Structure formats: C-alpha cells, structure tokens
CSV table of C-alpha atoms in Angstrom, one decimal:
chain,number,residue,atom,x,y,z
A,1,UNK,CA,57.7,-17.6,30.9
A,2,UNK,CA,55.0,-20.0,29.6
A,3,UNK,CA,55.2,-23.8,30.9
A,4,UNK,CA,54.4,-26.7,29.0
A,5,UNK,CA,52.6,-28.8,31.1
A,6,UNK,CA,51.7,-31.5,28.3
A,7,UNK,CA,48.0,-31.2,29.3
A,8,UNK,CA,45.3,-31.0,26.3
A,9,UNK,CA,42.2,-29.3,26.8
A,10,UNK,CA,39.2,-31.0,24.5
A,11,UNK,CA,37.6,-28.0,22.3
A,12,UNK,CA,34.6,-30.7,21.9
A,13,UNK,CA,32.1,-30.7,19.4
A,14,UNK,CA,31.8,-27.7,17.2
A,15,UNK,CA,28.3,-25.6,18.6
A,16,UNK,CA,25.2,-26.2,17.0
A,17,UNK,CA,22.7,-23.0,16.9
A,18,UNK,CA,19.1,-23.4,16.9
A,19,UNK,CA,16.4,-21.6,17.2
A,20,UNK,CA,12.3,-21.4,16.5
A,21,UNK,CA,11.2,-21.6,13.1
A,22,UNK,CA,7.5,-21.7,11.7
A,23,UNK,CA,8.3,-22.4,8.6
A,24,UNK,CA,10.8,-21.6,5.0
A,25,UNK,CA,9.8,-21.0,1.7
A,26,UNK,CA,10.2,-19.8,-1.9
A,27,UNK,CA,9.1,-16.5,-2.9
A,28,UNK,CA,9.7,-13.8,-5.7
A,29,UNK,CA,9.0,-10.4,-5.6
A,30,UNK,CA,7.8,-9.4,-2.2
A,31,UNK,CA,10.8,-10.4,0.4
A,32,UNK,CA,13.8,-8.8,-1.6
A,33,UNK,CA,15.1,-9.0,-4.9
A,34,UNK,CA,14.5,-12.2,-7.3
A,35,UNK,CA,13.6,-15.4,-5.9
A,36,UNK,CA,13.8,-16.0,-2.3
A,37,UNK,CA,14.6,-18.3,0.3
A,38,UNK,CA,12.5,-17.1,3.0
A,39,UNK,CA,12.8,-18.3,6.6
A,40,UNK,CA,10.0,-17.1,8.7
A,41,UNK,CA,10.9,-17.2,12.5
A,42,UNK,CA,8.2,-17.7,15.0
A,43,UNK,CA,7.6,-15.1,18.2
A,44,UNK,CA,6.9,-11.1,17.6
A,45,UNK,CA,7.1,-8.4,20.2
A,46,UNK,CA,4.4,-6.7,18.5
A,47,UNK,CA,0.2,-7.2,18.3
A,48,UNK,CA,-0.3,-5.9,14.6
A,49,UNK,CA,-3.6,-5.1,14.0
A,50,UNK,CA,-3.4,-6.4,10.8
A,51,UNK,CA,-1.1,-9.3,10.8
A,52,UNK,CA,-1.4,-11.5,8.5
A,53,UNK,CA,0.6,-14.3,9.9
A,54,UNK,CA,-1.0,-14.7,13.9
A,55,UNK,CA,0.6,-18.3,13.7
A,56,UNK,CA,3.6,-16.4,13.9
A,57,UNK,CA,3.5,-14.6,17.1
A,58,UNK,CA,4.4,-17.0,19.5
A,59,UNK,CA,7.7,-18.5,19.6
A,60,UNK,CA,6.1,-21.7,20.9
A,61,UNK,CA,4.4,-22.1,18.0
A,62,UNK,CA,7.8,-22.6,15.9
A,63,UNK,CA,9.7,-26.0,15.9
A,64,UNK,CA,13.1,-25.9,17.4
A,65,UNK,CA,15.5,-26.1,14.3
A,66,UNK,CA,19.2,-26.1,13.7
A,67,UNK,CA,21.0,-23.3,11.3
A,68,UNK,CA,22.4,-26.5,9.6
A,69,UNK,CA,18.9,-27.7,8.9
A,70,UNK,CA,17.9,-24.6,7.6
A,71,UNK,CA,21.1,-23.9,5.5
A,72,UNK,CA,21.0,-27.4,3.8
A,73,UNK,CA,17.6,-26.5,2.8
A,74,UNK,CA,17.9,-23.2,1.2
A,75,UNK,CA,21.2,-25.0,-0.2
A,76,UNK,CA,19.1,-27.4,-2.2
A,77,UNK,CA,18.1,-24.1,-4.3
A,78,UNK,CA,21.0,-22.4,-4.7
A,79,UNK,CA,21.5,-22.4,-8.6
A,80,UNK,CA,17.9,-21.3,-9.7
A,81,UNK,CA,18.0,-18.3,-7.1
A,82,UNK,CA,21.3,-17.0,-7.7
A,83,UNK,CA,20.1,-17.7,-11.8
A,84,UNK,CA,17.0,-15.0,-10.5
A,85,UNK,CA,19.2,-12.5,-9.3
A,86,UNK,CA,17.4,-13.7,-5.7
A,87,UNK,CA,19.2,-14.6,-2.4
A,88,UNK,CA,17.9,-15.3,1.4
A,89,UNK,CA,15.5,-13.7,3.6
A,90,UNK,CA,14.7,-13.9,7.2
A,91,UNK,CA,11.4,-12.9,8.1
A,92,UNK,CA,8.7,-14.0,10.7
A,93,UNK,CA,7.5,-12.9,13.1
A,94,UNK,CA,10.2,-10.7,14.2
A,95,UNK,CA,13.5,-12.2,13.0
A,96,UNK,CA,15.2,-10.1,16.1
A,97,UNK,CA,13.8,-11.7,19.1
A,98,UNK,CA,16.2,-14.4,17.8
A,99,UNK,CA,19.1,-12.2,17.4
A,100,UNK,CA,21.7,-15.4,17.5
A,101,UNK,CA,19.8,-17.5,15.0
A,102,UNK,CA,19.1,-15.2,12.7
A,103,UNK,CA,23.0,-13.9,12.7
A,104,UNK,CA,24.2,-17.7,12.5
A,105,UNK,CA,21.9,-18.4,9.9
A,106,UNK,CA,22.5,-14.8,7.6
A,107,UNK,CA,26.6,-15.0,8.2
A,108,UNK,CA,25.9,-19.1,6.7
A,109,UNK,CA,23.6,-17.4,4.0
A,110,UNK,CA,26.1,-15.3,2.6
A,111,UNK,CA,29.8,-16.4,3.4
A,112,UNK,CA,28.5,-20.5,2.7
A,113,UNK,CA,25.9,-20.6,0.0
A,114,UNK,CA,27.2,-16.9,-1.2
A,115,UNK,CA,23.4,-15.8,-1.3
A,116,UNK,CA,22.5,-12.1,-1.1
A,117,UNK,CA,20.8,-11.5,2.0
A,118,UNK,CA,17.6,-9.8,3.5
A,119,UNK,CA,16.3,-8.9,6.9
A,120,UNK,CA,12.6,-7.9,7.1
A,121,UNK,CA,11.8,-6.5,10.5
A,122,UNK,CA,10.0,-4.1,12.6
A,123,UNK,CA,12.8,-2.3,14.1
A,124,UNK,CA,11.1,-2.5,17.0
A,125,UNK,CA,14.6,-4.7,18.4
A,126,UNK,CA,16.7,-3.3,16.6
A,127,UNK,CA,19.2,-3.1,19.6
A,128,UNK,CA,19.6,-6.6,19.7
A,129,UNK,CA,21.0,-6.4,16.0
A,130,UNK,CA,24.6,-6.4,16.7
A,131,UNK,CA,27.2,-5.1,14.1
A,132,UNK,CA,28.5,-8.1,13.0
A,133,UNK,CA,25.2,-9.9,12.2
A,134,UNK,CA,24.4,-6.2,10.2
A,135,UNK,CA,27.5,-6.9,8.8
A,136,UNK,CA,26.0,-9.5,6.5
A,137,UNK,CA,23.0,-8.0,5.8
A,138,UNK,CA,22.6,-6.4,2.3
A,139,UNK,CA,19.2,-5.2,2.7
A,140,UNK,CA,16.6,-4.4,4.9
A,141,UNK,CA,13.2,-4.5,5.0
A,142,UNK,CA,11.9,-2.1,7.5
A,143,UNK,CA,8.0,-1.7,8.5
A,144,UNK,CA,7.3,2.0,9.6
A,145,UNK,CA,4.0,1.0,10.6
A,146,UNK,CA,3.1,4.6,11.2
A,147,UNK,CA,4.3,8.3,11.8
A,148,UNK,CA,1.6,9.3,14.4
A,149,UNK,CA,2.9,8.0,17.5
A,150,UNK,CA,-0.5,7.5,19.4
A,151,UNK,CA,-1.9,5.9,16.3
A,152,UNK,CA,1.5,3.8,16.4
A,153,UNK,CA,0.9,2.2,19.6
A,154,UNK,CA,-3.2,1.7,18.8
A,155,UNK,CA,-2.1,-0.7,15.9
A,156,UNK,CA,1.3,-2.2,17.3
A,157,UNK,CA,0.4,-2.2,20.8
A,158,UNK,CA,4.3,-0.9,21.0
A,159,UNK,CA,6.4,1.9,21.1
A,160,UNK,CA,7.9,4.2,17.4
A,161,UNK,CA,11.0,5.4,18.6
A,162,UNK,CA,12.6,2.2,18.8
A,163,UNK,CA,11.4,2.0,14.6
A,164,UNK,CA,13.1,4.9,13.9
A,165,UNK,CA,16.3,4.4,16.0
A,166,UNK,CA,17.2,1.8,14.0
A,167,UNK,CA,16.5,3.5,10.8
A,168,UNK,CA,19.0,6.0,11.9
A,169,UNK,CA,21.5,3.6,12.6
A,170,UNK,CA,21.0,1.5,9.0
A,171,UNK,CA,21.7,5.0,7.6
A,172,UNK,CA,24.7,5.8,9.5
A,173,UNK,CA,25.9,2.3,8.6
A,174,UNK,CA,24.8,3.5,4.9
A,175,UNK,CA,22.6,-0.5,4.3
A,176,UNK,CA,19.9,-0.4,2.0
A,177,UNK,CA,16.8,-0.1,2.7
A,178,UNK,CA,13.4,-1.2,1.4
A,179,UNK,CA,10.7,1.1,3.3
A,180,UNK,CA,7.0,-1.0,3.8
A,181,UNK,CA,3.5,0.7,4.8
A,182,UNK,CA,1.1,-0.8,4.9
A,183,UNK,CA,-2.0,1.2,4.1
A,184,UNK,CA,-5.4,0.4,6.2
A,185,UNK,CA,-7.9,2.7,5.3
A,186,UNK,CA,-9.4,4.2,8.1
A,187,UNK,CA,-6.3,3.9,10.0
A,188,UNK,CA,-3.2,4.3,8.8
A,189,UNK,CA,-4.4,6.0,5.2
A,190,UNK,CA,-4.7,9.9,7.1
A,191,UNK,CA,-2.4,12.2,4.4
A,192,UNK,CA,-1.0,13.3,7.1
A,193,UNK,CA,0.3,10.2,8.9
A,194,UNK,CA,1.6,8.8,5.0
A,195,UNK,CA,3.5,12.3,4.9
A,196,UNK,CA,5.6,11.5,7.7
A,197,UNK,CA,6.7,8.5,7.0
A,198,UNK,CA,7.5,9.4,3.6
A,199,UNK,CA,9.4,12.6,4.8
A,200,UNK,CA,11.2,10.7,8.0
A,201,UNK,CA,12.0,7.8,5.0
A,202,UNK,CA,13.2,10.8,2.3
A,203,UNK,CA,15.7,12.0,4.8
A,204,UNK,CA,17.3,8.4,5.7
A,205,UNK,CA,19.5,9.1,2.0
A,206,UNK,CA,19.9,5.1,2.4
A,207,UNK,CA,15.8,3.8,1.5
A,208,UNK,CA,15.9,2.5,-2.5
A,209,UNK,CA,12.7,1.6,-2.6
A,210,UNK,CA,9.1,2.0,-0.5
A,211,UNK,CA,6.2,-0.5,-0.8
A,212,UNK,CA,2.9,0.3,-0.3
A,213,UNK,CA,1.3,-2.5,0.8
A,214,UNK,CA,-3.0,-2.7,0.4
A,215,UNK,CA,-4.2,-4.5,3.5
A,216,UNK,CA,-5.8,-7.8,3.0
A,217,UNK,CA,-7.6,-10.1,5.1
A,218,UNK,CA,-5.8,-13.1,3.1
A,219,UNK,CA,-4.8,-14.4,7.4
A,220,UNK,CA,-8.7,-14.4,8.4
A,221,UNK,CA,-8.7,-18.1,8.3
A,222,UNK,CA,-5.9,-18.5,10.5
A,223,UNK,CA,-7.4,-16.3,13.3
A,224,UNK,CA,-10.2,-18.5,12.8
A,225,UNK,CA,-8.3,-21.6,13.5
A,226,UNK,CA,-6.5,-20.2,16.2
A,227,UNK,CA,-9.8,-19.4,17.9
A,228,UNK,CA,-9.3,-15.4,18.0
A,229,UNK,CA,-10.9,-12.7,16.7
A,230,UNK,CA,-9.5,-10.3,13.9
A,231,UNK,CA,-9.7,-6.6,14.7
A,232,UNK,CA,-10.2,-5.4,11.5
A,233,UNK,CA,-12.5,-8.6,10.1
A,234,UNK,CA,-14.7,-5.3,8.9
A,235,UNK,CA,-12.1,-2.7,7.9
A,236,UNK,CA,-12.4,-2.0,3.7
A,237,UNK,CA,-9.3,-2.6,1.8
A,238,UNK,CA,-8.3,0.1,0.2
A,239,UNK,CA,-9.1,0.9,-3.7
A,240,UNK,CA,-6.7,1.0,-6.0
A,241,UNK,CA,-7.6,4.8,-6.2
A,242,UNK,CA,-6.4,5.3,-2.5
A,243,UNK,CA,-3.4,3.3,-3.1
A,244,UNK,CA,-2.2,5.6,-6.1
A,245,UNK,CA,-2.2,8.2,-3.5
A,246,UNK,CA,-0.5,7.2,-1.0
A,247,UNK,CA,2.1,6.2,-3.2
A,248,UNK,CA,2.3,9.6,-5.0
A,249,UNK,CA,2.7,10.7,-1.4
A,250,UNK,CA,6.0,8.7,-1.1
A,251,UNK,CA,7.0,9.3,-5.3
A,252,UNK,CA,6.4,13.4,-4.1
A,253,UNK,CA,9.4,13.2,-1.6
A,254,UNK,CA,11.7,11.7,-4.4
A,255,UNK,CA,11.6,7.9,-3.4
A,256,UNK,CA,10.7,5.1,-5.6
A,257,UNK,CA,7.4,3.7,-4.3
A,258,UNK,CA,5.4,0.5,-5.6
C-alpha cells in the first residue's frame, strides 16, 4: 500500500535544449518544398571533396543556441511560408551529429508552428536518428554521394553502407524521399557509378524526386578564409550537356530527376 508521506519533490525548471548552430535562413526551391526555414547545424562526420559550406564542418565553429531561440525565429515567418506551400528544414553540416537538437527542434517545427518538415543529411548517422525524431519528419533529403564504394570513401573520406542503411530503413518506415547527386565530372560523372545510384534509389519505392546537383565552386572563398586548400579548385563543372545525362540516367529507372 502506497504512504503519503506529505513530501514534495521540485520538478524544477522545464529543460532547455541547445545545441551548435552556424546559422538559419530563408530559402525556396533547393531545401524542400516552397519557402524554407533552413537551420544549418555546425560539425559533419564527413570531408566532402566538394563541400560547399567548410565553415560548417566543425561544431566549434557554430554558436551554442537554444531550440527556443531557434523556434521563435522561424516563428517570425510562419504565415508567408505556410502561404508558399514551404515548411522547415534542418541542414548543416550534418544535422545528425546533433541527434537531440535536431529532434527537439523538428518535433517544435511541426507540433508548435505546424510547419512541414525536412531533414537533409548524409545518412552517414543515420543510427543516431531515433524513431520518434523520424516520426516528425515528412521528408528527407538524402545525399548518395556515390555507388562505387572505393570512389565513395576517396570523396567522403567515410564509409557507403551506413548511406544506404538508412535508405532502407526510410523505406521500410515508407518517408519520402528527395534523392541528391551531385555530379563532379571526372569523379562522380562515370555512367556506371550514376547507374547505381539511380538503380539502388529506383528500388527504395519511397524516393519522389532526385536532384542532380552541377558542382560549383560558389564555397572557394571560404576555403580561402579559412586558410585551406580546395581539392577540386581545378575540377570543370559540368556542362549542361553532361547534366542532361546524368539525369536521363535517373528519368531511365522511372524516377523524377531535376
């Protein structure tokens, strides 16, 4: 039998999550549906070749930041991107080395501000994304950075399998997906390494949509001021000609590729 000992137990103050962010911003097209609210969190596991955001890569280089911050600041835009058809996005970085952050800040997203919701990520930790924080996720965006698992590692520095793990599991758990590749020519532009990961992608039943993204050296100016070099400072981007074929590629296994 329980006793009543008259004792109260102080719940205290209701927990404040933080976590590194580099920066937020508004975008449309190119992080999800409509207008975004994009959050980009600092640190990455990986050492793209071709990053475009090196700023991002270290988690020091983010400012510690509360989910309340960050969710009064996306609230500020509420009616214009729900009038866009838009929502939120958390991007980085790698939105997963921050696992409780990012789930705080996507469960806020959608259940407060009643914003559609977007996670663009490697895969690469996609263990760390636990069901619940999936759970209010409406789409992701996934970056199969290449089929050939030697040539994989040469532009990641990292492991594939973990990529395509988690693909798996997004299709078991039947979540959208938005596919990106990002064609390097010379690199990742081989017809065979573009078949596979339109054939792996074709057999998900869950991707809506592929991007094929031209690289660009738009982040040489940032490697610049962070006093490191940029590996592929002499790598061609690709012609519009090579682009139409790598997307016919992805159109040829029945997916809808930009």
């Amino acid at each position: 039998m329980a006793v009543d000992l008259g004792i109260t137990i102080p719940l205290g103050p209701p927990r404040t999550v933080t976590g590194s962010v580099h920066s937020w911003d508004l975008s449309t097209g190119v992080d999800g549906p409509g207008t975004r609210f994009v959050t980009f969190l600092a640190g990455c596991p990986l050492n793209c070749l071709y990053c475009h955001n090196p700023d991002t890569m270290k988690m020091r280089n983010g400012k510690r930041t509360s989910a309340d911050e960050v969710v009064a600041e996306a609230a500020k835009y509420t009616t214009f991107i729900r009038a866009s058809g838009g929502g939120a996005t958390i991007s980085g970085g790698e939105p997963l080395l921050q696992p409780v952050f990012a789930g705080e800040l996507f469960h806020r997203f959608k259940h407060e501000l009643g914003l559609h919701t977007a996670l663009d990520t490697s895969g690469f930790l996609g263990t760390r994304a636990t069901d619940a924080l999936l759970a209010d996720v409406d789409l992701v965006l996934l970056d199969i950075k290449s089929w050939d698992r030697e040539l994989y590692r040469r532009v990641t520095g990292r492991q594939l399998d973990p990529t395509l793990d988690f693909a798996r599991r997004l299709a078991d758990l039947g979540k959208e997906v938005w596919v990106r590749f990002v064609l390097v020519p010379g690199l990742t532009d081989p017809v065979e390494n573009v078949e596979g990961v339109a054939g792996f992608a074709a057999s998900l039943g869950n991707v809506s949509r592929v991007d094929v993204l031209p690289f660009h050296k738009l982040g040489t100016a940032k490697y610049e001021a962070l006093g490191q070099d940029f590996a592929l400072a002499d790598t061609p981007t690709p012609t519009p000609e090579q682009v139409t074929t790598a997307r016919a590629v992805f159109t040829g296994h029945g997916l809808n590729a930009i």
